[in-house]
Amino acid sequence: MTFKLFNLLVQASVWTIGISAISIVIGFILALGLSAALLSARKLYRRPAEFFISFFRGVPLLVQLLLIYNLLPFIGLNVPSIVAAIVGMSLCTAAYQAENLRGGFESVPKGFIEAADMAGLSPRQIFMRIKAPIALRLTFPALVNEAIMILKSSSLVSVVGIVEITRMAQDLASSTYMPIEIFSSAAIIYLAICWIVAMTGKYVERSLPGAVK
Amino acid sequence: MTLPAISVQNLVKRFGTSTVLEAINLTIPAGQVSCLIGPSGSGKSTLLRCLAFLEEASEGMITVNGEALGFFENSRGERERLPLAQIRRVRSQIGMVFQQFNLWPHMTALGNVAEALKTVHKAPKAEAEERALAQLTKVGLANRAGHYPSQLSGGQQQRVAIARALALQPKIMLFDEPTSALDPELTGEVLNVMRDLATEGMTMVVVSHEIGFAATVAQQISFLDQGRILFAGAPGHVFAKPRHPRLEQFLDTYLDRGASMLV
Ligand SMILES: Nc1ncnc2c1ncn2[C@@H]1O[C@H](COP(=O)(O)OP(=O)(O)O)[C@@H](O)[C@H]1O
Ligand SMILES: [Mg+2]
């Protein structure tokens, strides 16, 4: 195992990190809308969101990726495989993040809302100033968790031809006949990335205003 | 006779099929302290929440300084809901202090007190914070202005909650067991703030098991039992022997240090 090989894996991790980060962000934005639909009093909004979530949580990500990869050209969208990968991962993480957010919004203590109501805040102000910040804090640990899950799941996008850490490791393993060294290195790189995300998450959580230290 | 701060007529509150409050008639005189006492589950919180319009009464009328709260009786004698803007306006005269403080955990003490001044009353930040600090000073917590609720004791949190309500200059303050969630050694600081407020002439409705406080500070005590006001009157009158058997039973259960001197 040479430095050069290890370096190739590190370079490939840019794809792992890039695709994961973009998917988490897009997924979060989608999840905000989805969770609002889930919390809506109207079935018209709730049902489609529930269907979306049960689909993306019930079908393996690998199958979702292959489906999207083949479906997009079929409906006339000839997009690069990176786009298919990001679409698949974003939709999948959106489903999980939406459930987290719904749980967060539901666990904002009723008393905080009543205090805001008594103080004369409008429903919109209560949402922006009280509900949303508290719900986001409550769901932050789950969000960090989800980011780590997505980082690891991103190994699956190798099936649509993206040379991220796992695909690079497979390629190198078959050309160098050093699978144990190569895959151990890949494991260490994944571990390091996830560790950094977890530590950063803990740090951010502790430094949020009002956090219990 | 001056206008009562709150007047409740024939109030009924049902949750589904269970009737929690029945035929409540209550007058809260302005500038006085009225205490609601009674066993757990008798409907004290529900009544207070109806006065704050956090719960909507199923029947009956509530007026606040002469204005209908939530519902009014139209010319055909039917009970009709008032427009939201009107409800908000009448309600803005009422401040509420909760058993669990309910301070917003992501804002400092100062932030909690200044929040509605900024967002609702559109006061400039500096002015809102100046007024908030004045309120915190009043409850003896100016030196904790930058602390988050998680960094304050229960007693301090409750005093911040009182300051938060007072900052909006309510005409009436409602307290729902403000000291029940506190360690015994912290109740004094909260009761002292409430005593000061009473001395200033604030109209207060206090649900409390602090019989000592009720007996010494309140002008009027109403005893609730199973959703009804069994009797009401001045403390000297209510606590005078011979007492109603239900009150006797209640005092046996909730006797505190203050009450032991009295009884
Ligand atoms: N939201 C609610 N739904 C159903 N029942 C309720 C609700 N709130 C209170 N109750 C019932 O009303 C009764 C009075 O409760 P409460 O007003 O909290 O009493 P207190 O404050 O005197 O202990 C209790 O039996 C309680 O279970
Ligand atoms: Mg109660």
mmCIF file of N, CA, C and O and ligand atoms in Angstrom, chain B residues 39-46 99 176-177 207 209, ligand 2:
data_model
loop_
_atom_site.group_PDB
_atom_site.id
_atom_site.type_symbol
_atom_site.label_atom_id
_atom_site.label_comp_id
_atom_site.label_asym_id
_atom_site.label_seq_id
_atom_site.Cartn_x
_atom_site.Cartn_y
_atom_site.Cartn_z
ATOM 1 N N PRO B 39 -58.822 21.169 46.044
ATOM 2 C CA PRO B 39 -58.046 19.947 45.821
ATOM 3 C C PRO B 39 -57.596 19.799 44.372
ATOM 4 O O PRO B 39 -58.166 20.441 43.482
ATOM 5 N N SER B 40 -56.613 18.968 44.180
ATOM 6 C CA SER B 40 -56.106 18.694 42.843
ATOM 7 C C SER B 40 -57.221 18.105 41.979
ATOM 8 O O SER B 40 -57.984 17.271 42.443
ATOM 9 N N GLY B 41 -57.317 18.619 40.746
ATOM 10 C CA GLY B 41 -58.350 18.102 39.844
ATOM 11 C C GLY B 41 -59.697 18.779 40.002
ATOM 12 O O GLY B 41 -60.664 18.418 39.334
ATOM 13 N N SER B 42 -59.763 19.806 40.873
ATOM 14 C CA SER B 42 -61.052 20.457 41.097
ATOM 15 C C SER B 42 -61.387 21.458 39.990
ATOM 16 O O SER B 42 -62.511 21.960 39.938
ATOM 17 N N GLY B 43 -60.421 21.764 39.123
ATOM 18 C CA GLY B 43 -60.703 22.648 37.989
ATOM 19 C C GLY B 43 -60.099 24.038 38.093
ATOM 20 O O GLY B 43 -60.420 24.917 37.297
ATOM 21 N N LYS B 44 -59.161 24.224 39.040
ATOM 22 C CA LYS B 44 -58.558 25.548 39.230
ATOM 23 C C LYS B 44 -57.807 26.001 37.976
ATOM 24 O O LYS B 44 -57.999 27.125 37.490
ATOM 25 N N SER B 45 -56.949 25.127 37.454
ATOM 26 C CA SER B 45 -56.175 25.496 36.263
ATOM 27 C C SER B 45 -57.096 25.765 35.089
ATOM 28 O O SER B 45 -56.897 26.724 34.338
ATOM 29 N N THR B 46 -58.094 24.922 34.931
ATOM 30 C CA THR B 46 -59.011 25.086 33.804
ATOM 31 C C THR B 46 -59.719 26.437 33.894
ATOM 32 O O THR B 46 -59.848 27.150 32.899
ATOM 33 N N GLN B 99 -47.128 27.316 36.095
ATOM 34 C CA GLN B 99 -46.455 26.477 37.068
ATOM 35 C C GLN B 99 -45.051 26.077 36.592
ATOM 36 O O GLN B 99 -44.100 26.072 37.361
ATOM 37 N N ASP B 176 -50.794 30.455 37.965
ATOM 38 C CA ASP B 176 -51.245 29.072 38.182
ATOM 39 C C ASP B 176 -50.185 28.304 38.961
ATOM 40 O O ASP B 176 -49.182 27.881 38.408
ATOM 41 N N GLU B 177 -50.418 28.132 40.234
ATOM 42 C CA GLU B 177 -49.481 27.444 41.123
ATOM 43 C C GLU B 177 -48.026 27.840 40.832
ATOM 44 O O GLU B 177 -47.210 26.997 40.475
ATOM 45 N N VAL B 207 -53.822 30.895 41.757
ATOM 46 C CA VAL B 207 -54.117 29.528 42.167
ATOM 47 C C VAL B 207 -52.914 29.063 42.963
ATOM 48 O O VAL B 207 -51.782 29.141 42.476
ATOM 49 N N HIS B 209 -51.396 26.541 46.488
ATOM 50 C CA HIS B 209 -51.558 25.724 47.692
ATOM 51 C C HIS B 209 -50.839 26.366 48.870
ATOM 52 O O HIS B 209 -50.774 25.794 49.942
HETATM 53 MG MG MG C 2 -53.740 22.844 38.253
#
